[in-house]
């Protein structure tokens, strides 16, 4: 089976750093994705990790440890517009491009 | 550049009525196409995906069906809607050789 866990909600202060964790247990692994979804809108792609380590992209970074079944998304210099849900998704199976999504973490950025 | 369209944006339908949601992609050819549903309190759930015209794979047995009559057109249908079909329906596409999927604007369906 596929199981992806993320915290339901988080709150952080404008200008701060926040780390959103994701753990997964899937039958096969072929990449982990992070998406951002503002309320009422479609998800937008943030990052993709398939090898262990940290991928940095501006204020956002994503980390993967395949042996631990663990990833995190790091958001630096938080802005009010970063208030959104952050979705962790795993692609399992070498020939499969289907993604299994977690329920998402709702991040609220406060002044 | 590539764009993805979905319509309608919102829909309110009575239980037992039929459904047809449409998704089209522009600016690319032979994309992989996906239908997801996002219900309240639940994660995005993959419903169908397609690797080519007329090729549909179903991930979850239900009263919904999908069709791909043209390369860049993906349709989600139902003959009789259930209350549990309410949700946010998202179409996504992936370019062959790339990893990320890109989502359309979605259709918010309410079944009453």
CSV table of C-alpha atoms in Angstrom, one decimal:
chain,number,residue,atom,x,y,z
A,1,UNK,CA,0.0,0.0,0.0
A,2,UNK,CA,0.9,3.7,-0.2
A,3,UNK,CA,1.0,5.9,2.9
A,4,UNK,CA,2.2,9.5,2.9
A,5,UNK,CA,2.1,11.5,6.2
A,6,UNK,CA,2.4,15.3,6.7
A,7,UNK,CA,1.4,17.5,9.5
A,8,UNK,CA,-2.1,18.9,9.0
A,9,UNK,CA,-1.4,22.5,9.9
A,10,UNK,CA,1.5,24.7,10.8
A,11,UNK,CA,1.8,28.4,11.7
A,12,UNK,CA,4.9,30.5,11.2
A,13,UNK,CA,5.9,34.2,11.4
A,14,UNK,CA,6.6,36.4,8.5
A,15,UNK,CA,10.4,36.5,7.8
A,16,UNK,CA,11.0,33.3,9.6
A,17,UNK,CA,12.0,29.8,8.4
A,18,UNK,CA,9.7,26.8,8.4
A,19,UNK,CA,10.2,23.2,7.7
A,20,UNK,CA,7.4,21.0,6.5
A,21,UNK,CA,8.1,17.2,6.9
A,22,UNK,CA,6.8,14.3,4.9
A,23,UNK,CA,7.3,10.6,5.6
A,24,UNK,CA,6.3,8.0,3.1
A,25,UNK,CA,5.9,4.2,2.9
A,26,UNK,CA,5.2,3.1,-0.7
A,27,UNK,CA,5.6,0.0,-2.8
A,28,UNK,CA,8.5,1.3,-4.8
A,29,UNK,CA,10.0,4.8,-5.1
A,30,UNK,CA,10.9,6.8,-8.1
A,31,UNK,CA,10.8,10.4,-7.0
A,32,UNK,CA,9.2,12.8,-4.5
A,33,UNK,CA,7.4,16.0,-5.4
A,34,UNK,CA,6.3,19.1,-3.5
A,35,UNK,CA,3.4,21.3,-4.7
A,36,UNK,CA,2.0,24.5,-3.4
A,37,UNK,CA,-1.8,25.0,-3.4
A,38,UNK,CA,-3.5,28.3,-2.5
A,39,UNK,CA,-7.1,28.0,-1.3
A,40,UNK,CA,-9.5,27.3,-4.2
A,41,UNK,CA,-6.7,27.1,-6.7
A,42,UNK,CA,-4.8,24.3,-8.5
A,43,UNK,CA,-1.5,23.0,-7.2
A,44,UNK,CA,1.7,24.4,-8.6
A,45,UNK,CA,4.9,22.5,-8.9
A,46,UNK,CA,7.7,23.4,-6.5
A,47,UNK,CA,10.3,20.7,-6.5
A,48,UNK,CA,11.3,17.2,-7.4
A,49,UNK,CA,13.8,15.0,-5.6
A,50,UNK,CA,14.9,11.5,-6.7
A,51,UNK,CA,18.4,11.3,-5.1
A,52,UNK,CA,19.3,11.9,-1.5
A,53,UNK,CA,20.2,15.4,-0.5
A,54,UNK,CA,19.1,18.9,-0.7
A,55,UNK,CA,17.8,20.8,-3.7
A,56,UNK,CA,17.7,24.5,-3.4
A,57,UNK,CA,15.5,26.8,-5.5
A,58,UNK,CA,15.5,30.4,-4.3
A,59,UNK,CA,13.7,30.7,-0.9
A,60,UNK,CA,12.5,27.1,-1.2
A,61,UNK,CA,14.6,24.0,-0.6
A,62,UNK,CA,13.6,20.3,-0.6
A,63,UNK,CA,15.5,17.4,1.1
A,64,UNK,CA,15.2,13.7,0.6
A,65,UNK,CA,16.4,10.6,2.5
A,66,UNK,CA,15.4,7.5,0.7
A,67,UNK,CA,16.6,5.2,3.4
A,68,UNK,CA,14.5,6.9,6.0
A,69,UNK,CA,11.5,7.4,3.7
A,70,UNK,CA,11.6,11.1,4.6
A,71,UNK,CA,11.5,14.5,2.9
A,72,UNK,CA,11.1,18.1,4.0
A,73,UNK,CA,10.4,21.4,2.4
A,74,UNK,CA,12.2,24.4,3.8
A,75,UNK,CA,10.8,27.8,3.3
A,76,UNK,CA,13.0,30.8,4.2
A,77,UNK,CA,12.2,34.4,4.6
A,78,UNK,CA,8.5,33.7,4.9
A,79,UNK,CA,6.1,36.0,3.2
A,80,UNK,CA,2.4,36.4,3.7
A,81,UNK,CA,1.8,35.0,0.2
A,82,UNK,CA,3.4,31.7,1.3
A,83,UNK,CA,0.2,31.0,3.2
A,84,UNK,CA,-1.0,27.9,1.4
A,85,UNK,CA,-1.2,24.1,1.5
A,86,UNK,CA,1.9,22.2,0.7
A,87,UNK,CA,1.4,18.8,-0.8
A,88,UNK,CA,3.9,16.0,-0.7
A,89,UNK,CA,3.6,13.4,-3.5
A,90,UNK,CA,5.5,10.2,-4.3
A,91,UNK,CA,5.9,8.6,-7.7
A,92,UNK,CA,6.2,4.8,-7.2
A,93,UNK,CA,7.3,2.3,-9.8
A,94,UNK,CA,9.9,2.7,-12.4
A,95,UNK,CA,7.5,2.8,-15.3
A,96,UNK,CA,4.7,4.5,-13.6
A,97,UNK,CA,4.2,8.3,-13.6
A,98,UNK,CA,1.2,8.2,-11.3
A,99,UNK,CA,1.6,10.2,-8.2
A,100,UNK,CA,0.3,9.5,-4.7
A,101,UNK,CA,-0.4,12.6,-2.7
A,102,UNK,CA,-0.4,13.3,1.0
A,103,UNK,CA,-3.3,15.2,2.5
A,104,UNK,CA,-1.2,18.4,2.5
A,105,UNK,CA,0.0,20.8,5.2
A,106,UNK,CA,-1.8,24.0,5.6
A,107,UNK,CA,0.7,26.7,6.4
A,108,UNK,CA,-0.5,30.0,7.9
A,109,UNK,CA,2.0,32.9,7.9
A,110,UNK,CA,1.3,35.5,10.5
A,111,UNK,CA,2.7,39.1,10.8
B,1,UNK,CA,4.2,27.8,-24.1
B,2,UNK,CA,1.9,25.1,-22.8
B,3,UNK,CA,-1.5,25.8,-21.3
B,4,UNK,CA,-4.2,23.6,-19.8
B,5,UNK,CA,-7.9,24.5,-19.7
B,6,UNK,CA,-10.8,23.0,-17.8
B,7,UNK,CA,-14.4,23.8,-18.0
B,8,UNK,CA,-16.7,24.5,-16.4
B,9,UNK,CA,-15.1,26.2,-13.5
B,10,UNK,CA,-18.0,25.4,-11.2
B,11,UNK,CA,-20.9,23.1,-11.4
B,12,UNK,CA,-23.9,22.3,-9.3
B,13,UNK,CA,-25.7,19.1,-10.2
B,14,UNK,CA,-28.6,17.0,-8.7
B,15,UNK,CA,-28.0,13.4,-7.6
B,16,UNK,CA,-28.6,11.0,-10.5
B,17,UNK,CA,-27.8,13.5,-13.2
B,18,UNK,CA,-25.0,12.9,-15.8
B,19,UNK,CA,-21.7,14.7,-15.8
B,20,UNK,CA,-19.2,15.7,-18.4
B,21,UNK,CA,-16.0,17.7,-17.6
B,22,UNK,CA,-13.5,18.6,-20.2
B,23,UNK,CA,-9.8,19.2,-20.2
B,24,UNK,CA,-7.7,20.4,-23.1
B,25,UNK,CA,-4.0,21.1,-23.4
B,26,UNK,CA,-2.3,23.5,-25.8
B,27,UNK,CA,1.3,23.8,-27.0
B,28,UNK,CA,2.4,20.2,-26.7
B,29,UNK,CA,1.8,16.9,-28.3
B,30,UNK,CA,1.3,13.4,-27.0
B,31,UNK,CA,1.1,14.4,-23.3
B,32,UNK,CA,0.3,12.1,-20.5
B,33,UNK,CA,-3.0,13.2,-19.0
B,34,UNK,CA,-4.5,12.7,-15.6
B,35,UNK,CA,-7.8,13.3,-13.7
B,36,UNK,CA,-7.6,13.8,-9.9
B,37,UNK,CA,-10.3,14.5,-7.4
B,38,UNK,CA,-9.7,16.5,-4.2
B,39,UNK,CA,-12.5,16.0,-1.6
B,40,UNK,CA,-12.7,17.9,1.6
B,41,UNK,CA,-10.3,16.6,4.2
B,42,UNK,CA,-8.7,14.2,1.8
B,43,UNK,CA,-5.6,14.3,-0.4
B,44,UNK,CA,-5.6,14.5,-4.2
B,45,UNK,CA,-6.8,11.1,-5.4
B,46,UNK,CA,-5.8,9.9,-8.9
B,47,UNK,CA,-8.9,8.8,-10.8
B,48,UNK,CA,-7.7,8.1,-14.4
B,49,UNK,CA,-4.6,8.6,-16.5
B,50,UNK,CA,-3.9,8.3,-20.2
B,51,UNK,CA,-0.7,7.8,-22.2
B,52,UNK,CA,-2.4,8.2,-25.6
B,53,UNK,CA,-5.6,8.5,-27.6
B,54,UNK,CA,-8.1,5.9,-26.5
B,55,UNK,CA,-5.8,4.6,-23.8
B,56,UNK,CA,-7.4,5.0,-20.3
B,57,UNK,CA,-6.2,3.5,-17.0
B,58,UNK,CA,-8.5,3.6,-14.0
B,59,UNK,CA,-7.0,3.8,-10.5
B,60,UNK,CA,-10.2,3.7,-8.4
B,61,UNK,CA,-13.3,1.7,-9.2
B,62,UNK,CA,-16.3,4.1,-9.2
B,63,UNK,CA,-19.2,5.4,-11.2
B,64,UNK,CA,-16.9,7.7,-13.2
B,65,UNK,CA,-15.4,7.1,-16.6
B,66,UNK,CA,-12.8,8.9,-18.7
B,67,UNK,CA,-12.2,9.2,-22.5
B,68,UNK,CA,-9.5,10.6,-24.7
B,69,UNK,CA,-11.0,11.2,-28.1
B,70,UNK,CA,-8.1,13.4,-29.3
B,71,UNK,CA,-4.5,13.8,-28.4
B,72,UNK,CA,-4.9,16.9,-26.2
B,73,UNK,CA,-8.5,16.3,-24.9
B,74,UNK,CA,-9.4,14.4,-21.8
B,75,UNK,CA,-13.0,14.0,-20.7
B,76,UNK,CA,-14.4,12.8,-17.3
B,77,UNK,CA,-18.0,11.5,-17.3
B,78,UNK,CA,-20.6,9.9,-15.2
B,79,UNK,CA,-24.0,8.6,-16.1
B,80,UNK,CA,-25.5,9.1,-12.6
B,81,UNK,CA,-23.9,11.4,-10.0
B,82,UNK,CA,-23.7,10.4,-6.3
B,83,UNK,CA,-23.5,12.8,-3.4
B,84,UNK,CA,-20.0,11.5,-2.8
B,85,UNK,CA,-18.9,12.7,-6.2
B,86,UNK,CA,-18.7,16.3,-4.9
B,87,UNK,CA,-15.2,17.7,-4.9
B,88,UNK,CA,-12.6,19.6,-6.8
B,89,UNK,CA,-11.7,17.9,-10.1
B,90,UNK,CA,-8.3,18.6,-11.4
B,91,UNK,CA,-6.8,17.7,-14.8
B,92,UNK,CA,-3.0,17.5,-15.1
B,93,UNK,CA,-0.6,16.9,-17.9
B,94,UNK,CA,3.0,15.7,-18.2
B,95,UNK,CA,5.4,16.1,-21.0
B,96,UNK,CA,7.1,12.9,-22.1
B,97,UNK,CA,10.6,12.8,-20.7
B,98,UNK,CA,9.8,15.2,-17.9
B,99,UNK,CA,8.9,14.3,-14.3
B,100,UNK,CA,6.6,17.1,-13.1
B,101,UNK,CA,2.8,17.2,-13.7
B,102,UNK,CA,1.1,20.5,-14.3
B,103,UNK,CA,-2.4,21.1,-13.2
B,104,UNK,CA,-5.3,22.9,-14.8
B,105,UNK,CA,-7.5,25.4,-12.9
B,106,UNK,CA,-10.0,22.7,-11.8
B,107,UNK,CA,-13.7,22.3,-11.7
B,108,UNK,CA,-15.5,22.5,-8.4
B,109,UNK,CA,-18.5,20.1,-8.5
B,110,UNK,CA,-21.3,20.1,-5.9
B,111,UNK,CA,-23.8,17.3,-6.1
B,112,UNK,CA,-27.0,18.1,-4.2
